[in-house]
Amino acid sequence: MSDVFEYHGVPVLVCDADGATIADVQDALDHLIGAAFACAEVVAVPSGRLDDRFFDLSTGLAGAILQKFANYRLRLVVLGDIGHHLSASSALPDLVREANRGRDIWFMPDLDALADRLAPHGTRRPSG
């Protein structure tokens, strides 16, 4: 089950942690993009829903899924702690850093951080 919430005027599909594992591009289309297409601009997915291959950039799974999100003009947010994936990869930290500088793909620790990120400039809470 997933619910749509609005953060600062932006509709966000927040996916439940116990949903289907996203193990390939078709899963992303069926369970994320299809669910969000008519009702949300952003899809927030708990990191545990993503197959470990997503975080191993050599598999190409992350790139393929991210491309699908771009094609459908949806933003993707990966929620939660991905520290164990970051420490196991030399390329993933670079992807996360670059993605978080942009507008379309973010890696956020939780929904509060996402809400802050979506806040209009000047209304964000100071980070502590």
PDB file of C-alpha atoms in Angstrom:
ATOM      1  CA  MET A   1       0.000   0.000   0.000  1.00  0.00           C
ATOM      2  CA  SER A   2       1.177   3.492  -0.754  1.00  0.00           C
ATOM      3  CA  ASP A   3      -0.287   6.884   0.072  1.00  0.00           C
ATOM      4  CA  VAL A   4      -0.013  10.282  -1.570  1.00  0.00           C
ATOM      5  CA  PHE A   5       0.951  13.147   0.714  1.00  0.00           C
ATOM      6  CA  GLU A   6       1.513  16.761  -0.155  1.00  0.00           C
ATOM      7  CA  TYR A   7       4.684  18.474   1.029  1.00  0.00           C
ATOM      8  CA  HIS A   8       4.814  22.199   0.272  1.00  0.00           C
ATOM      9  CA  GLY A   9       2.412  21.779  -2.635  1.00  0.00           C
ATOM     10  CA  VAL A  10       4.268  18.807  -4.143  1.00  0.00           C
ATOM     11  CA  PRO A  11       2.338  15.512  -4.313  1.00  0.00           C
ATOM     12  CA  VAL A  12       4.532  12.646  -3.111  1.00  0.00           C
ATOM     13  CA  LEU A  13       3.704   8.955  -3.408  1.00  0.00           C
ATOM     14  CA  VAL A  14       5.119   7.451  -0.218  1.00  0.00           C
ATOM     15  CA  CYS A  15       5.613   3.725  -0.652  1.00  0.00           C
ATOM     16  CA  ASP A  16       5.251   1.352   2.267  1.00  0.00           C
ATOM     17  CA  ALA A  17       8.340  -0.459   3.467  1.00  0.00           C
ATOM     18  CA  ASP A  18       6.664  -3.865   3.202  1.00  0.00           C
ATOM     19  CA  GLY A  19       5.675  -3.662  -0.462  1.00  0.00           C
ATOM     20  CA  ALA A  20       7.036  -5.649  -3.386  1.00  0.00           C
ATOM     21  CA  THR A  21      10.783  -5.642  -3.947  1.00  0.00           C
ATOM     22  CA  ILE A  22      11.883  -3.575  -6.921  1.00  0.00           C
ATOM     23  CA  ALA A  23      14.204  -6.056  -8.618  1.00  0.00           C
ATOM     24  CA  ASP A  24      14.045  -4.880 -12.242  1.00  0.00           C
ATOM     25  CA  VAL A  25      12.796  -2.109 -14.507  1.00  0.00           C
ATOM     26  CA  GLN A  26       9.387  -3.749 -14.956  1.00  0.00           C
ATOM     27  CA  ASP A  27       8.912  -3.782 -11.166  1.00  0.00           C
ATOM     28  CA  ALA A  28       9.682  -0.057 -11.099  1.00  0.00           C
ATOM     29  CA  LEU A  29       7.139   0.544 -13.857  1.00  0.00           C
ATOM     30  CA  ASP A  30       4.464  -1.622 -12.237  1.00  0.00           C
ATOM     31  CA  HIS A  31       4.869  -0.713  -8.573  1.00  0.00           C
ATOM     32  CA  LEU A  32       6.274   2.821  -8.601  1.00  0.00           C
ATOM     33  CA  ILE A  33       5.829   4.716 -11.838  1.00  0.00           C
ATOM     34  CA  GLY A  34       2.414   3.266 -12.634  1.00  0.00           C
ATOM     35  CA  ALA A  35       1.168   4.002  -9.121  1.00  0.00           C
ATOM     36  CA  ALA A  36       2.428   7.593  -9.219  1.00  0.00           C
ATOM     37  CA  PHE A  37       1.831   8.595 -12.797  1.00  0.00           C
ATOM     38  CA  ALA A  38      -1.569  10.268 -12.407  1.00  0.00           C
ATOM     39  CA  CYS A  39      -1.310  11.447  -8.819  1.00  0.00           C
ATOM     40  CA  ALA A  40       2.248  12.385  -7.812  1.00  0.00           C
ATOM     41  CA  GLU A  41       5.375  14.208  -8.951  1.00  0.00           C
ATOM     42  CA  VAL A  42       7.712  12.449  -6.536  1.00  0.00           C
ATOM     43  CA  VAL A  43       7.965   8.771  -5.573  1.00  0.00           C
ATOM     44  CA  ALA A  44       9.524   8.105  -2.153  1.00  0.00           C
ATOM     45  CA  VAL A  45      10.696   4.503  -1.835  1.00  0.00           C
ATOM     46  CA  PRO A  46      12.203   2.959   1.300  1.00  0.00           C
ATOM     47  CA  SER A  47      15.697   1.748   0.453  1.00  0.00           C
ATOM     48  CA  GLY A  48      14.795  -1.743   1.693  1.00  0.00           C
ATOM     49  CA  ARG A  49      12.306  -2.107  -1.180  1.00  0.00           C
ATOM     50  CA  LEU A  50      15.119  -1.839  -3.723  1.00  0.00           C
ATOM     51  CA  ASP A  51      16.971  -4.994  -4.640  1.00  0.00           C
ATOM     52  CA  ASP A  52      20.631  -4.906  -3.599  1.00  0.00           C
ATOM     53  CA  ARG A  53      21.584  -4.858  -7.289  1.00  0.00           C
ATOM     54  CA  PHE A  54      20.162  -1.318  -7.478  1.00  0.00           C
ATOM     55  CA  PHE A  55      23.011  -0.150  -5.246  1.00  0.00           C
ATOM     56  CA  ASP A  56      25.664  -2.108  -7.198  1.00  0.00           C
ATOM     57  CA  LEU A  57      26.076   0.315 -10.081  1.00  0.00           C
ATOM     58  CA  SER A  58      27.932  -2.251 -12.185  1.00  0.00           C
ATOM     59  CA  THR A  59      24.640  -4.124 -12.727  1.00  0.00           C
ATOM     60  CA  GLY A  60      23.088  -1.181 -14.572  1.00  0.00           C
ATOM     61  CA  LEU A  61      19.808  -1.591 -12.669  1.00  0.00           C
ATOM     62  CA  ALA A  62      19.939   1.836 -11.010  1.00  0.00           C
ATOM     63  CA  GLY A  63      20.701   3.547 -14.299  1.00  0.00           C
ATOM     64  CA  ALA A  64      17.837   1.790 -16.068  1.00  0.00           C
ATOM     65  CA  ILE A  65      15.340   2.619 -13.322  1.00  0.00           C
ATOM     66  CA  LEU A  66      16.512   6.218 -13.050  1.00  0.00           C
ATOM     67  CA  GLN A  67      16.157   6.589 -16.818  1.00  0.00           C
ATOM     68  CA  LYS A  68      12.554   5.355 -16.645  1.00  0.00           C
ATOM     69  CA  PHE A  69      11.774   7.949 -13.976  1.00  0.00           C
ATOM     70  CA  ALA A  70      13.306  10.641 -16.177  1.00  0.00           C
ATOM     71  CA  ASN A  71      11.310   9.440 -19.199  1.00  0.00           C
ATOM     72  CA  TYR A  72       8.073   9.744 -17.237  1.00  0.00           C
ATOM     73  CA  ARG A  73       9.136  13.070 -15.698  1.00  0.00           C
ATOM     74  CA  LEU A  74       8.862  11.747 -12.165  1.00  0.00           C
ATOM     75  CA  ARG A  75      11.293  12.343  -9.354  1.00  0.00           C
ATOM     76  CA  LEU A  76      12.620   9.462  -7.258  1.00  0.00           C
ATOM     77  CA  VAL A  77      13.579   9.656  -3.614  1.00  0.00           C
ATOM     78  CA  VAL A  78      15.285   6.723  -1.912  1.00  0.00           C
ATOM     79  CA  LEU A  79      14.482   6.881   1.801  1.00  0.00           C
ATOM     80  CA  GLY A  80      16.509   5.432   4.639  1.00  0.00           C
ATOM     81  CA  ASP A  81      19.984   4.476   5.646  1.00  0.00           C
ATOM     82  CA  ILE A  82      22.075   3.151   2.770  1.00  0.00           C
ATOM     83  CA  GLY A  83      25.366   3.299   4.657  1.00  0.00           C
ATOM     84  CA  HIS A  84      26.183  -0.373   4.152  1.00  0.00           C
ATOM     85  CA  HIS A  85      25.748   0.053   0.389  1.00  0.00           C
ATOM     86  CA  LEU A  86      27.855   3.214   0.384  1.00  0.00           C
ATOM     87  CA  SER A  87      30.706   1.524   2.220  1.00  0.00           C
ATOM     88  CA  ALA A  88      30.656  -1.408  -0.216  1.00  0.00           C
ATOM     89  CA  SER A  89      30.986   0.733  -3.341  1.00  0.00           C
ATOM     90  CA  SER A  90      33.421   3.245  -4.717  1.00  0.00           C
ATOM     91  CA  ALA A  91      30.970   4.632  -7.308  1.00  0.00           C
ATOM     92  CA  LEU A  92      27.736   4.819  -5.292  1.00  0.00           C
ATOM     93  CA  PRO A  93      28.863   7.660  -2.976  1.00  0.00           C
ATOM     94  CA  ASP A  94      29.599   9.770  -6.079  1.00  0.00           C
ATOM     95  CA  LEU A  95      26.159   9.018  -7.526  1.00  0.00           C
ATOM     96  CA  VAL A  96      24.447   9.910  -4.245  1.00  0.00           C
ATOM     97  CA  ARG A  97      26.400  13.146  -3.911  1.00  0.00           C
ATOM     98  CA  GLU A  98      25.659  14.228  -7.480  1.00  0.00           C
ATOM     99  CA  ALA A  99      22.018  13.142  -7.317  1.00  0.00           C
ATOM    100  CA  ASN A 100      21.437  15.095  -4.114  1.00  0.00           C
ATOM    101  CA  ARG A 101      22.791  18.228  -5.797  1.00  0.00           C
ATOM    102  CA  GLY A 102      20.149  17.933  -8.485  1.00  0.00           C
ATOM    103  CA  ARG A 103      16.397  18.098  -8.595  1.00  0.00           C
ATOM    104  CA  ASP A 104      15.224  14.681  -9.835  1.00  0.00           C
ATOM    105  CA  ILE A 105      16.827  11.954  -7.696  1.00  0.00           C
ATOM    106  CA  TRP A 106      17.545  12.232  -4.017  1.00  0.00           C
ATOM    107  CA  PHE A 107      18.741   9.957  -1.279  1.00  0.00           C
ATOM    108  CA  MET A 108      17.152  11.125   1.989  1.00  0.00           C
ATOM    109  CA  PRO A 109      17.293   9.655   5.489  1.00  0.00           C
ATOM    110  CA  ASP A 110      13.552  10.089   6.153  1.00  0.00           C
ATOM    111  CA  LEU A 111      10.342  11.906   5.212  1.00  0.00           C
ATOM    112  CA  ASP A 112      11.181  14.900   7.412  1.00  0.00           C
ATOM    113  CA  ALA A 113      14.350  15.477   5.383  1.00  0.00           C
ATOM    114  CA  LEU A 114      12.344  15.137   2.177  1.00  0.00           C
ATOM    115  CA  ALA A 115       9.750  17.653   3.391  1.00  0.00           C
ATOM    116  CA  ASP A 116      12.554  20.084   4.228  1.00  0.00           C
ATOM    117  CA  ARG A 117      14.101  19.569   0.803  1.00  0.00           C
ATOM    118  CA  LEU A 118      10.786  20.278  -0.925  1.00  0.00           C
ATOM    119  CA  ALA A 119      10.205  23.456   1.077  1.00  0.00           C
ATOM    120  CA  PRO A 120      10.376  26.643  -0.968  1.00  0.00           C
ATOM    121  CA  HIS A 121      13.716  28.391  -0.706  1.00  0.00           C
ATOM    122  CA  GLY A 122      13.864  30.481   2.444  1.00  0.00           C
ATOM    123  CA  THR A 123      11.358  28.381   4.406  1.00  0.00           C
ATOM    124  CA  ARG A 124      13.532  25.363   5.098  1.00  0.00           C
ATOM    125  CA  ARG A 125      14.213  24.526   8.681  1.00  0.00           C
ATOM    126  CA  PRO A 126      17.842  24.976   9.651  1.00  0.00           C
ATOM    127  CA  SER A 127      19.684  21.689   9.769  1.00  0.00           C
ATOM    128  CA  GLY A 128      21.154  20.829  13.106  1.00  0.00           C
TER     129      GLY A 128
END
